[in-house]
JSON list of C-alpha atoms in Angstrom, two decimals:
[
{"chain": "M", "resi": 187, "resn": "GLY", "atom": "CA", "xyz": [89.88, 96.64, 103.51]},
{"chain": "M", "resi": 188, "resn": "GLN", "atom": "CA", "xyz": [92.42, 96.65, 105.92]},
{"chain": "M", "resi": 189, "resn": "GLN", "atom": "CA", "xyz": [91.05, 98.96, 109.12]},
{"chain": "M", "resi": 190, "resn": "VAL", "atom": "CA", "xyz": [93.50, 100.25, 111.77]},
{"chain": "M", "resi": 191, "resn": "MET", "atom": "CA", "xyz": [91.68, 99.97, 115.57]},
{"chain": "M", "resi": 192, "resn": "GLN", "atom": "CA", "xyz": [92.65, 101.86, 118.39]},
{"chain": "M", "resi": 193, "resn": "ILE", "atom": "CA", "xyz": [92.34, 101.50, 122.10]},
{"chain": "M", "resi": 194, "resn": "PRO", "atom": "CA", "xyz": [91.39, 103.68, 124.38]},
{"chain": "M", "resi": 195, "resn": "GLN", "atom": "CA", "xyz": [88.97, 105.76, 122.94]},
{"chain": "M", "resi": 196, "resn": "TYR", "atom": "CA", "xyz": [89.90, 108.41, 126.08]},
{"chain": "M", "resi": 197, "resn": "GLN", "atom": "CA", "xyz": [92.24, 107.88, 128.89]},
{"chain": "M", "resi": 198, "resn": "HIS", "atom": "CA", "xyz": [91.89, 109.94, 131.75]},
{"chain": "M", "resi": 199, "resn": "VAL", "atom": "CA", "xyz": [95.36, 110.62, 134.04]},
{"chain": "M", "resi": 200, "resn": "GLN", "atom": "CA", "xyz": [96.99, 111.99, 136.95]},
{"chain": "M", "resi": 201, "resn": "GLU", "atom": "CA", "xyz": [99.82, 113.84, 135.85]},
{"chain": "M", "resi": 202, "resn": "GLY", "atom": "CA", "xyz": [102.47, 112.01, 136.96]},
{"chain": "M", "resi": 203, "resn": "GLU", "atom": "CA", "xyz": [100.80, 108.55, 136.09]},
{"chain": "M", "resi": 204, "resn": "ASP", "atom": "CA", "xyz": [101.82, 106.71, 132.92]},
{"chain": "M", "resi": 205, "resn": "PHE", "atom": "CA", "xyz": [99.65, 106.29, 129.33]},
{"chain": "M", "resi": 206, "resn": "THR", "atom": "CA", "xyz": [99.48, 103.33, 126.71]},
{"chain": "M", "resi": 207, "resn": "THR", "atom": "CA", "xyz": [97.24, 103.24, 123.73]},
{"chain": "M", "resi": 208, "resn": "TYR", "atom": "CA", "xyz": [97.04, 99.91, 121.59]},
{"chain": "M", "resi": 209, "resn": "CYS", "atom": "CA", "xyz": [96.96, 100.10, 118.18]},
{"chain": "M", "resi": 210, "resn": "ASN", "atom": "CA", "xyz": [95.55, 97.14, 116.12]},
{"chain": "M", "resi": 211, "resn": "SER", "atom": "CA", "xyz": [95.39, 96.04, 111.77]},
{"chain": "M", "resi": 212, "resn": "SER", "atom": "CA", "xyz": [92.96, 93.45, 110.72]},
{"chain": "M", "resi": 213, "resn": "THR", "atom": "CA", "xyz": [95.63, 92.67, 108.29]},
{"chain": "M", "resi": 214, "resn": "THR", "atom": "CA", "xyz": [99.83, 92.90, 108.13]},
{"chain": "M", "resi": 215, "resn": "LEU", "atom": "CA", "xyz": [101.40, 96.45, 108.64]},
{"chain": "M", "resi": 216, "resn": "SER", "atom": "CA", "xyz": [103.99, 96.93, 106.40]},
{"chain": "M", "resi": 217, "resn": "ASN", "atom": "CA", "xyz": [104.92, 99.93, 108.62]},
{"chain": "M", "resi": 218, "resn": "ILE", "atom": "CA", "xyz": [103.69, 102.24, 111.45]},
{"chain": "M", "resi": 219, "resn": "GLN", "atom": "CA", "xyz": [103.38, 105.69, 111.77]},
{"chain": "M", "resi": 220, "resn": "TRP", "atom": "CA", "xyz": [101.88, 107.23, 115.04]},
{"chain": "M", "resi": 221, "resn": "TYR", "atom": "CA", "xyz": [100.70, 111.27, 115.04]},
{"chain": "M", "resi": 222, "resn": "LYS", "atom": "CA", "xyz": [99.70, 113.92, 117.77]},
{"chain": "M", "resi": 223, "resn": "GLN", "atom": "CA", "xyz": [96.92, 116.53, 117.46]},
{"chain": "M", "resi": 224, "resn": "ARG", "atom": "CA", "xyz": [97.18, 119.39, 120.93]},
{"chain": "M", "resi": 225, "resn": "PRO", "atom": "CA", "xyz": [92.89, 120.45, 121.30]},
{"chain": "M", "resi": 226, "resn": "GLY", "atom": "CA", "xyz": [92.46, 122.84, 118.54]},
{"chain": "M", "resi": 227, "resn": "GLY", "atom": "CA", "xyz": [95.08, 121.85, 117.06]},
{"chain": "M", "resi": 228, "resn": "HIS", "atom": "CA", "xyz": [96.42, 119.81, 113.75]},
{"chain": "M", "resi": 229, "resn": "PRO", "atom": "CA", "xyz": [97.96, 116.21, 113.85]},
{"chain": "M", "resi": 230, "resn": "VAL", "atom": "CA", "xyz": [102.10, 115.95, 113.99]},
{"chain": "M", "resi": 231, "resn": "PHE", "atom": "CA", "xyz": [104.49, 113.14, 113.37]},
{"chain": "M", "resi": 232, "resn": "LEU", "atom": "CA", "xyz": [106.14, 111.51, 116.06]},
{"chain": "M", "resi": 233, "resn": "ILE", "atom": "CA", "xyz": [107.75, 108.38, 114.39]},
{"chain": "M", "resi": 234, "resn": "GLN", "atom": "CA", "xyz": [107.42, 105.71, 112.17]},
{"chain": "M", "resi": 235, "resn": "LEU", "atom": "CA", "xyz": [107.63, 101.84, 112.86]},
{"chain": "M", "resi": 236, "resn": "VAL", "atom": "CA", "xyz": [109.03, 99.59, 109.87]},
{"chain": "M", "resi": 237, "resn": "LYS", "atom": "CA", "xyz": [110.69, 96.73, 111.53]},
{"chain": "M", "resi": 238, "resn": "SER", "atom": "CA", "xyz": [109.34, 93.55, 113.39]},
{"chain": "M", "resi": 239, "resn": "GLY", "atom": "CA", "xyz": [108.88, 93.50, 117.27]},
{"chain": "M", "resi": 240, "resn": "GLU", "atom": "CA", "xyz": [110.28, 97.27, 117.16]},
{"chain": "M", "resi": 241, "resn": "VAL", "atom": "CA", "xyz": [110.82, 99.84, 120.36]},
{"chain": "M", "resi": 242, "resn": "LYS", "atom": "CA", "xyz": [111.73, 103.47, 119.34]},
{"chain": "M", "resi": 243, "resn": "LYS", "atom": "CA", "xyz": [112.09, 105.59, 122.47]},
{"chain": "M", "resi": 244, "resn": "GLN", "atom": "CA", "xyz": [111.84, 109.38, 122.22]},
{"chain": "M", "resi": 245, "resn": "LYS", "atom": "CA", "xyz": [112.14, 110.65, 125.61]},
{"chain": "M", "resi": 246, "resn": "ARG", "atom": "CA", "xyz": [109.27, 109.28, 127.75]},
{"chain": "M", "resi": 247, "resn": "LEU", "atom": "CA", "xyz": [107.74, 108.26, 125.03]},
{"chain": "M", "resi": 248, "resn": "THR", "atom": "CA", "xyz": [107.69, 104.34, 123.71]},
{"chain": "M", "resi": 249, "resn": "PHE", "atom": "CA", "xyz": [106.91, 103.16, 120.58]},
{"chain": "M", "resi": 250, "resn": "GLN", "atom": "CA", "xyz": [106.22, 99.24, 119.87]},
{"chain": "M", "resi": 251, "resn": "PHE", "atom": "CA", "xyz": [105.73, 97.27, 116.80]},
{"chain": "M", "resi": 252, "resn": "GLY", "atom": "CA", "xyz": [104.62, 93.85, 117.16]},
{"chain": "M", "resi": 253, "resn": "GLU", "atom": "CA", "xyz": [106.17, 90.78, 116.07]},
{"chain": "M", "resi": 254, "resn": "ALA", "atom": "CA", "xyz": [103.67, 90.27, 113.49]},
{"chain": "M", "resi": 255, "resn": "LYS", "atom": "CA", "xyz": [103.27, 93.43, 112.77]},
{"chain": "M", "resi": 256, "resn": "LYS", "atom": "CA", "xyz": [99.83, 93.49, 113.40]},
{"chain": "M", "resi": 257, "resn": "ASN", "atom": "CA", "xyz": [99.55, 95.81, 116.40]},
{"chain": "M", "resi": 258, "resn": "SER", "atom": "CA", "xyz": [101.13, 98.77, 118.09]},
{"chain": "M", "resi": 259, "resn": "SER", "atom": "CA", "xyz": [101.79, 100.79, 121.16]},
{"chain": "M", "resi": 260, "resn": "LEU", "atom": "CA", "xyz": [102.20, 103.98, 122.37]},
{"chain": "M", "resi": 261, "resn": "HIS", "atom": "CA", "xyz": [103.63, 104.32, 126.10]},
{"chain": "M", "resi": 262, "resn": "ILE", "atom": "CA", "xyz": [103.79, 107.70, 128.01]},
{"chain": "M", "resi": 263, "resn": "THR", "atom": "CA", "xyz": [105.77, 107.51, 131.52]},
{"chain": "M", "resi": 264, "resn": "ALA", "atom": "CA", "xyz": [105.11, 110.14, 134.52]},
{"chain": "M", "resi": 265, "resn": "THR", "atom": "CA", "xyz": [102.37, 111.74, 132.04]},
{"chain": "M", "resi": 266, "resn": "GLN", "atom": "CA", "xyz": [102.84, 116.10, 131.61]},
{"chain": "M", "resi": 267, "resn": "THR", "atom": "CA", "xyz": [100.02, 118.32, 131.32]},
{"chain": "M", "resi": 268, "resn": "THR", "atom": "CA", "xyz": [102.01, 119.02, 128.20]},
{"chain": "M", "resi": 269, "resn": "ASP", "atom": "CA", "xyz": [100.88, 115.53, 126.70]},
{"chain": "M", "resi": 270, "resn": "VAL", "atom": "CA", "xyz": [97.13, 116.67, 126.61]},
{"chain": "M", "resi": 271, "resn": "GLY", "atom": "CA", "xyz": [95.98, 115.47, 123.31]},
{"chain": "M", "resi": 272, "resn": "THR", "atom": "CA", "xyz": [94.85, 112.58, 120.96]},
{"chain": "M", "resi": 273, "resn": "TYR", "atom": "CA", "xyz": [97.00, 110.32, 119.81]},
{"chain": "M", "resi": 274, "resn": "PHE", "atom": "CA", "xyz": [96.68, 108.50, 116.29]},
{"chain": "M", "resi": 275, "resn": "CYS", "atom": "CA", "xyz": [98.15, 105.95, 114.54]},
{"chain": "M", "resi": 276, "resn": "ALA", "atom": "CA", "xyz": [97.94, 104.51, 111.39]},
{"chain": "M", "resi": 277, "resn": "GLY", "atom": "CA", "xyz": [98.38, 102.35, 109.18]},
{"chain": "M", "resi": 278, "resn": "PRO", "atom": "CA", "xyz": [99.06, 102.36, 105.00]},
{"chain": "M", "resi": 279, "resn": "LYS", "atom": "CA", "xyz": [96.16, 102.39, 103.13]},
{"chain": "M", "resi": 280, "resn": "THR", "atom": "CA", "xyz": [95.97, 98.50, 101.18]},
{"chain": "M", "resi": 281, "resn": "GLY", "atom": "CA", "xyz": [98.02, 98.19, 97.86]},
{"chain": "M", "resi": 282, "resn": "GLY", "atom": "CA", "xyz": [101.37, 98.93, 99.44]},
{"chain": "M", "resi": 283, "resn": "SER", "atom": "CA", "xyz": [100.88, 103.05, 99.56]},
{"chain": "M", "resi": 284, "resn": "TYR", "atom": "CA", "xyz": [101.81, 105.42, 101.49]},
{"chain": "M", "resi": 285, "resn": "ILE", "atom": "CA", "xyz": [98.63, 106.94, 102.36]},
{"chain": "M", "resi": 286, "resn": "PRO", "atom": "CA", "xyz": [98.16, 106.51, 106.16]},
{"chain": "M", "resi": 287, "resn": "THR", "atom": "CA", "xyz": [95.02, 105.12, 107.33]},
{"chain": "M", "resi": 288, "resn": "PHE", "atom": "CA", "xyz": [94.28, 106.55, 110.74]},
{"chain": "M", "resi": 289, "resn": "GLY", "atom": "CA", "xyz": [92.82, 104.63, 113.74]},
{"chain": "M", "resi": 290, "resn": "ARG", "atom": "CA", "xyz": [90.09, 106.93, 115.89]},
{"chain": "M", "resi": 291, "resn": "GLY", "atom": "CA", "xyz": [92.53, 108.13, 118.20]},
{"chain": "M", "resi": 292, "resn": "THR", "atom": "CA", "xyz": [92.93, 107.96, 122.12]},
{"chain": "M", "resi": 293, "resn": "SER", "atom": "CA", "xyz": [92.68, 111.31, 123.70]},
{"chain": "M", "resi": 294, "resn": "LEU", "atom": "CA", "xyz": [94.13, 111.74, 126.78]},
{"chain": "M", "resi": 295, "resn": "ILE", "atom": "CA", "xyz": [93.58, 113.47, 129.54]},
{"chain": "M", "resi": 296, "resn": "VAL", "atom": "CA", "xyz": [95.59, 114.96, 132.16]},
{"chain": "M", "resi": 297, "resn": "HIS", "atom": "CA", "xyz": [94.66, 116.76, 135.61]},
{"chain": "M", "resi": 298, "resn": "PRO", "atom": "CA", "xyz": [97.30, 117.65, 137.20]},
{"chain": "P", "resi": 1061, "resn": "LYS", "atom": "CA", "xyz": [110.51, 125.63, 104.87]},
{"chain": "P", "resi": 1062, "resn": "ALA", "atom": "CA", "xyz": [106.86, 126.92, 105.14]},
{"chain": "P", "resi": 1063, "resn": "GLY", "atom": "CA", "xyz": [104.38, 124.55, 106.50]},
{"chain": "P", "resi": 1064, "resn": "VAL", "atom": "CA", "xyz": [101.47, 123.69, 104.68]},
{"chain": "P", "resi": 1065, "resn": "THR", "atom": "CA", "xyz": [99.21, 126.20, 104.32]},
{"chain": "P", "resi": 1066, "resn": "GLN", "atom": "CA", "xyz": [95.17, 126.35, 104.39]},
{"chain": "P", "resi": 1067, "resn": "THR", "atom": "CA", "xyz": [92.70, 128.25, 103.70]},
{"chain": "P", "resi": 1068, "resn": "PRO", "atom": "CA", "xyz": [90.18, 129.70, 104.23]},
{"chain": "P", "resi": 1069, "resn": "ARG", "atom": "CA", "xyz": [89.84, 128.71, 108.35]},
{"chain": "P", "resi": 1070, "resn": "TYR", "atom": "CA", "xyz": [86.84, 128.79, 108.57]},
{"chain": "P", "resi": 1071, "resn": "LEU", "atom": "CA", "xyz": [83.82, 128.73, 106.15]},
{"chain": "P", "resi": 1072, "resn": "ILE", "atom": "CA", "xyz": [80.18, 128.78, 107.20]},
{"chain": "P", "resi": 1073, "resn": "LYS", "atom": "CA", "xyz": [77.95, 127.70, 104.02]},
{"chain": "P", "resi": 1074, "resn": "THR", "atom": "CA", "xyz": [74.14, 126.85, 103.78]},
{"chain": "P", "resi": 1075, "resn": "ARG", "atom": "CA", "xyz": [72.58, 123.30, 102.55]},
{"chain": "P", "resi": 1076, "resn": "GLY", "atom": "CA", "xyz": [72.43, 123.06, 99.68]},
{"chain": "P", "resi": 1077, "resn": "GLN", "atom": "CA", "xyz": [75.52, 125.45, 98.48]},
{"chain": "P", "resi": 1078, "resn": "GLN", "atom": "CA", "xyz": [79.03, 124.37, 97.32]},
{"chain": "P", "resi": 1079, "resn": "VAL", "atom": "CA", "xyz": [82.64, 125.00, 98.34]},
{"chain": "P", "resi": 1080, "resn": "THR", "atom": "CA", "xyz": [85.64, 124.97, 97.45]},
{"chain": "P", "resi": 1081, "resn": "LEU", "atom": "CA", "xyz": [89.02, 124.70, 99.78]},
{"chain": "P", "resi": 1082, "resn": "SER", "atom": "CA", "xyz": [92.48, 125.08, 99.51]},
{"chain": "P", "resi": 1083, "resn": "CYS", "atom": "CA", "xyz": [96.08, 123.48, 100.35]},
{"chain": "P", "resi": 1084, "resn": "SER", "atom": "CA", "xyz": [99.04, 124.71, 99.53]},
{"chain": "P", "resi": 1085, "resn": "PRO", "atom": "CA", "xyz": [101.91, 122.03, 100.13]},
{"chain": "P", "resi": 1086, "resn": "ILE", "atom": "CA", "xyz": [105.47, 122.51, 101.45]},
{"chain": "P", "resi": 1087, "resn": "SER", "atom": "CA", "xyz": [108.08, 123.63, 98.52]},
{"chain": "P", "resi": 1088, "resn": "GLY", "atom": "CA", "xyz": [108.90, 120.52, 97.08]},
{"chain": "P", "resi": 1089, "resn": "HIS", "atom": "CA", "xyz": [106.48, 117.68, 98.14]},
{"chain": "P", "resi": 1090, "resn": "ARG", "atom": "CA", "xyz": [104.26, 116.57, 94.69]},
{"chain": "P", "resi": 1091, "resn": "SER", "atom": "CA", "xyz": [101.98, 114.27, 97.07]},
{"chain": "P", "resi": 1092, "resn": "VAL", "atom": "CA", "xyz": [98.56, 115.71, 98.63]},
{"chain": "P", "resi": 1093, "resn": "SER", "atom": "CA", "xyz": [96.25, 114.15, 100.38]},
{"chain": "P", "resi": 1094, "resn": "TRP", "atom": "CA", "xyz": [92.99, 115.38, 101.76]},
{"chain": "P", "resi": 1095, "resn": "TYR", "atom": "CA", "xyz": [90.62, 114.02, 105.16]},
{"chain": "P", "resi": 1096, "resn": "GLN", "atom": "CA", "xyz": [87.76, 114.74, 106.79]},
{"chain": "P", "resi": 1097, "resn": "GLN", "atom": "CA", "xyz": [87.71, 114.59, 110.97]},
{"chain": "P", "resi": 1098, "resn": "THR", "atom": "CA", "xyz": [84.76, 115.07, 113.20]},
{"chain": "P", "resi": 1099, "resn": "PRO", "atom": "CA", "xyz": [84.50, 113.92, 116.12]},
{"chain": "P", "resi": 1100, "resn": "GLY", "atom": "CA", "xyz": [81.77, 110.90, 115.41]},
{"chain": "P", "resi": 1101, "resn": "GLN", "atom": "CA", "xyz": [84.61, 109.14, 112.97]},
{"chain": "P", "resi": 1102, "resn": "GLY", "atom": "CA", "xyz": [87.96, 110.12, 113.60]},
{"chain": "P", "resi": 1103, "resn": "LEU", "atom": "CA", "xyz": [90.27, 111.42, 110.59]},
{"chain": "P", "resi": 1104, "resn": "GLN", "atom": "CA", "xyz": [88.18, 110.27, 107.00]},
{"chain": "P", "resi": 1105, "resn": "PHE", "atom": "CA", "xyz": [90.74, 109.97, 103.71]},
{"chain": "P", "resi": 1106, "resn": "LEU", "atom": "CA", "xyz": [89.28, 111.48, 101.01]},
{"chain": "P", "resi": 1107, "resn": "PHE", "atom": "CA", "xyz": [91.49, 111.49, 98.06]},
{"chain": "P", "resi": 1108, "resn": "GLU", "atom": "CA", "xyz": [94.85, 112.36, 97.19]},
{"chain": "P", "resi": 1109, "resn": "TYR", "atom": "CA", "xyz": [97.04, 113.63, 94.14]},
{"chain": "P", "resi": 1110, "resn": "PHE", "atom": "CA", "xyz": [100.47, 113.22, 93.26]},
{"chain": "P", "resi": 1111, "resn": "SER", "atom": "CA", "xyz": [101.25, 115.03, 89.91]},
{"chain": "P", "resi": 1112, "resn": "GLU", "atom": "CA", "xyz": [98.14, 116.28, 89.00]},
{"chain": "P", "resi": 1113, "resn": "THR", "atom": "CA", "xyz": [96.63, 113.07, 88.96]},
{"chain": "P", "resi": 1114, "resn": "GLN", "atom": "CA", "xyz": [94.12, 111.15, 91.68]},
{"chain": "P", "resi": 1115, "resn": "ARG", "atom": "CA", "xyz": [96.01, 108.65, 92.82]},
{"chain": "P", "resi": 1116, "resn": "ASN", "atom": "CA", "xyz": [93.45, 107.26, 95.94]},
{"chain": "P", "resi": 1117, "resn": "LYS", "atom": "CA", "xyz": [90.45, 107.50, 96.92]},
{"chain": "P", "resi": 1118, "resn": "GLY", "atom": "CA", "xyz": [88.64, 106.87, 100.04]},
{"chain": "P", "resi": 1119, "resn": "ASN", "atom": "CA", "xyz": [84.70, 105.43, 100.41]},
{"chain": "P", "resi": 1120, "resn": "PHE", "atom": "CA", "xyz": [83.28, 109.31, 100.07]},
{"chain": "P", "resi": 1121, "resn": "PRO", "atom": "CA", "xyz": [80.18, 110.02, 97.22]},
{"chain": "P", "resi": 1122, "resn": "GLY", "atom": "CA", "xyz": [80.71, 112.13, 94.25]},
{"chain": "P", "resi": 1123, "resn": "ARG", "atom": "CA", "xyz": [80.30, 115.41, 96.47]},
{"chain": "P", "resi": 1124, "resn": "PHE", "atom": "CA", "xyz": [83.69, 115.44, 97.20]},
{"chain": "P", "resi": 1125, "resn": "SER", "atom": "CA", "xyz": [86.07, 116.52, 94.59]},
{"chain": "P", "resi": 1126, "resn": "GLY", "atom": "CA", "xyz": [89.70, 117.76, 93.60]},
{"chain": "P", "resi": 1127, "resn": "ARG", "atom": "CA", "xyz": [91.91, 118.70, 91.60]},
{"chain": "P", "resi": 1128, "resn": "GLN", "atom": "CA", "xyz": [96.28, 119.46, 92.39]},
{"chain": "P", "resi": 1129, "resn": "PHE", "atom": "CA", "xyz": [97.36, 122.12, 89.46]},
{"chain": "P", "resi": 1130, "resn": "SER", "atom": "CA", "xyz": [101.05, 122.23, 88.44]},
{"chain": "P", "resi": 1131, "resn": "ASN", "atom": "CA", "xyz": [102.24, 123.62, 91.47]},
{"chain": "P", "resi": 1132, "resn": "SER", "atom": "CA", "xyz": [100.68, 121.06, 93.74]},
{"chain": "P", "resi": 1133, "resn": "ARG", "atom": "CA", "xyz": [98.92, 123.63, 95.30]},
{"chain": "P", "resi": 1134, "resn": "SER", "atom": "CA", "xyz": [95.52, 121.68, 95.53]},
{"chain": "P", "resi": 1135, "resn": "GLU", "atom": "CA", "xyz": [92.10, 122.11, 95.64]},
{"chain": "P", "resi": 1136, "resn": "MET", "atom": "CA", "xyz": [88.97, 120.28, 96.85]},
{"chain": "P", "resi": 1137, "resn": "ASN", "atom": "CA", "xyz": [85.37, 120.70, 96.53]},
{"chain": "P", "resi": 1138, "resn": "VAL", "atom": "CA", "xyz": [81.70, 119.45, 97.89]},
{"chain": "P", "resi": 1139, "resn": "SER", "atom": "CA", "xyz": [78.99, 120.88, 96.44]},
{"chain": "P", "resi": 1140, "resn": "THR", "atom": "CA", "xyz": [74.74, 120.74, 97.03]},
{"chain": "P", "resi": 1141, "resn": "LEU", "atom": "CA", "xyz": [76.77, 120.67, 101.10]},
{"chain": "P", "resi": 1142, "resn": "GLU", "atom": "CA", "xyz": [74.48, 118.26, 103.44]},
{"chain": "P", "resi": 1143, "resn": "LEU", "atom": "CA", "xyz": [74.89, 119.11, 107.57]},
{"chain": "P", "resi": 1144, "resn": "GLY", "atom": "CA", "xyz": [76.45, 116.07, 108.16]},
{"chain": "P", "resi": 1145, "resn": "ASP", "atom": "CA", "xyz": [79.59, 117.12, 106.14]},
{"chain": "P", "resi": 1146, "resn": "SER", "atom": "CA", "xyz": [80.32, 120.16, 108.36]},
{"chain": "P", "resi": 1147, "resn": "ALA", "atom": "CA", "xyz": [83.73, 118.76, 109.79]},
{"chain": "P", "resi": 1148, "resn": "LEU", "atom": "CA", "xyz": [87.45, 119.98, 109.84]},
{"chain": "P", "resi": 1149, "resn": "TYR", "atom": "CA", "xyz": [88.91, 119.66, 106.59]},
{"chain": "P", "resi": 1150, "resn": "LEU", "atom": "CA", "xyz": [92.98, 118.42, 106.45]},
{"chain": "P", "resi": 1151, "resn": "CYS", "atom": "CA", "xyz": [95.05, 118.19, 103.75]},
{"chain": "P", "resi": 1152, "resn": "ALA", "atom": "CA", "xyz": [98.55, 117.33, 104.31]},
{"chain": "P", "resi": 1153, "resn": "SER", "atom": "CA", "xyz": [101.59, 117.24, 102.48]},
{"chain": "P", "resi": 1154, "resn": "ARG", "atom": "CA", "xyz": [103.78, 114.09, 102.03]},
{"chain": "P", "resi": 1155, "resn": "GLY", "atom": "CA", "xyz": [107.31, 114.58, 100.36]},
{"chain": "P", "resi": 1156, "resn": "GLY", "atom": "CA", "xyz": [108.56, 110.37, 101.54]},
{"chain": "P", "resi": 1157, "resn": "PRO", "atom": "CA", "xyz": [105.84, 107.94, 104.14]},
{"chain": "P", "resi": 1158, "resn": "GLU", "atom": "CA", "xyz": [105.55, 111.50, 107.19]},
{"chain": "P", "resi": 1159, "resn": "ALA", "atom": "CA", "xyz": [102.86, 113.15, 106.53]},
{"chain": "P", "resi": 1160, "resn": "PHE", "atom": "CA", "xyz": [102.79, 116.62, 106.89]},
{"chain": "P", "resi": 1161, "resn": "PHE", "atom": "CA", "xyz": [99.07, 118.56, 107.83]},
{"chain": "P", "resi": 1162, "resn": "GLY", "atom": "CA", "xyz": [97.35, 122.17, 107.64]},
{"chain": "P", "resi": 1163, "resn": "GLN", "atom": "CA", "xyz": [95.51, 123.89, 110.36]},
{"chain": "P", "resi": 1164, "resn": "GLY", "atom": "CA", "xyz": [92.47, 122.71, 108.19]},
{"chain": "P", "resi": 1165, "resn": "THR", "atom": "CA", "xyz": [89.43, 124.18, 107.44]},
{"chain": "P", "resi": 1166, "resn": "ARG", "atom": "CA", "xyz": [86.80, 123.91, 109.68]},
{"chain": "P", "resi": 1167, "resn": "LEU", "atom": "CA", "xyz": [83.63, 124.14, 107.91]},
{"chain": "P", "resi": 1168, "resn": "THR", "atom": "CA", "xyz": [79.95, 125.13, 109.05]},
{"chain": "P", "resi": 1169, "resn": "VAL", "atom": "CA", "xyz": [76.64, 123.78, 107.41]},
{"chain": "P", "resi": 1170, "resn": "VAL", "atom": "CA", "xyz": [73.74, 125.60, 108.45]}
]
């Protein structure tokens, strides 16, 4: 079945440094979603990408969907302590379902 | 608009017992999904209910079951609890592609 792999598992950065997490799928995805989970919290939807090569920005966050629609990335510029949390990518289950299948996430630790 | 509500927030159960968790979705959302979150396995999909019917199912044993009521509220049941069932159980409701998660129920099996 479709699997979504995410790297790295953990990332420590100094406040102000950039951060990138990568998501790779074994199959072509119709779309990819990104979620953020703060420590002790629940996942919160950030964005959905649908088109091949799509790039979307939310303030300091830049999301990309690969040309082949098999990979995606999330880049944070000049991290802040408020960026701390685990970032998950999620692709839909096979069979056209909307149900997101999550990667294991990248935990971002920002050191002040 | 009220968010997704899960009850209880915390539970401690003994091995062999059963447990029922509840989820009230966002008003108007008919899809409710359940996930198990553990540090080692991440977010694992359990099942999805839509209009009282199970529409999708993950790879979990039959001890894990669920149902959905006519008001879209959903319950999840785990029978014969094992230590490995200790996890955060998250419910998500959807009216479209975006999933809205509840705060989760932290289940500890001792």
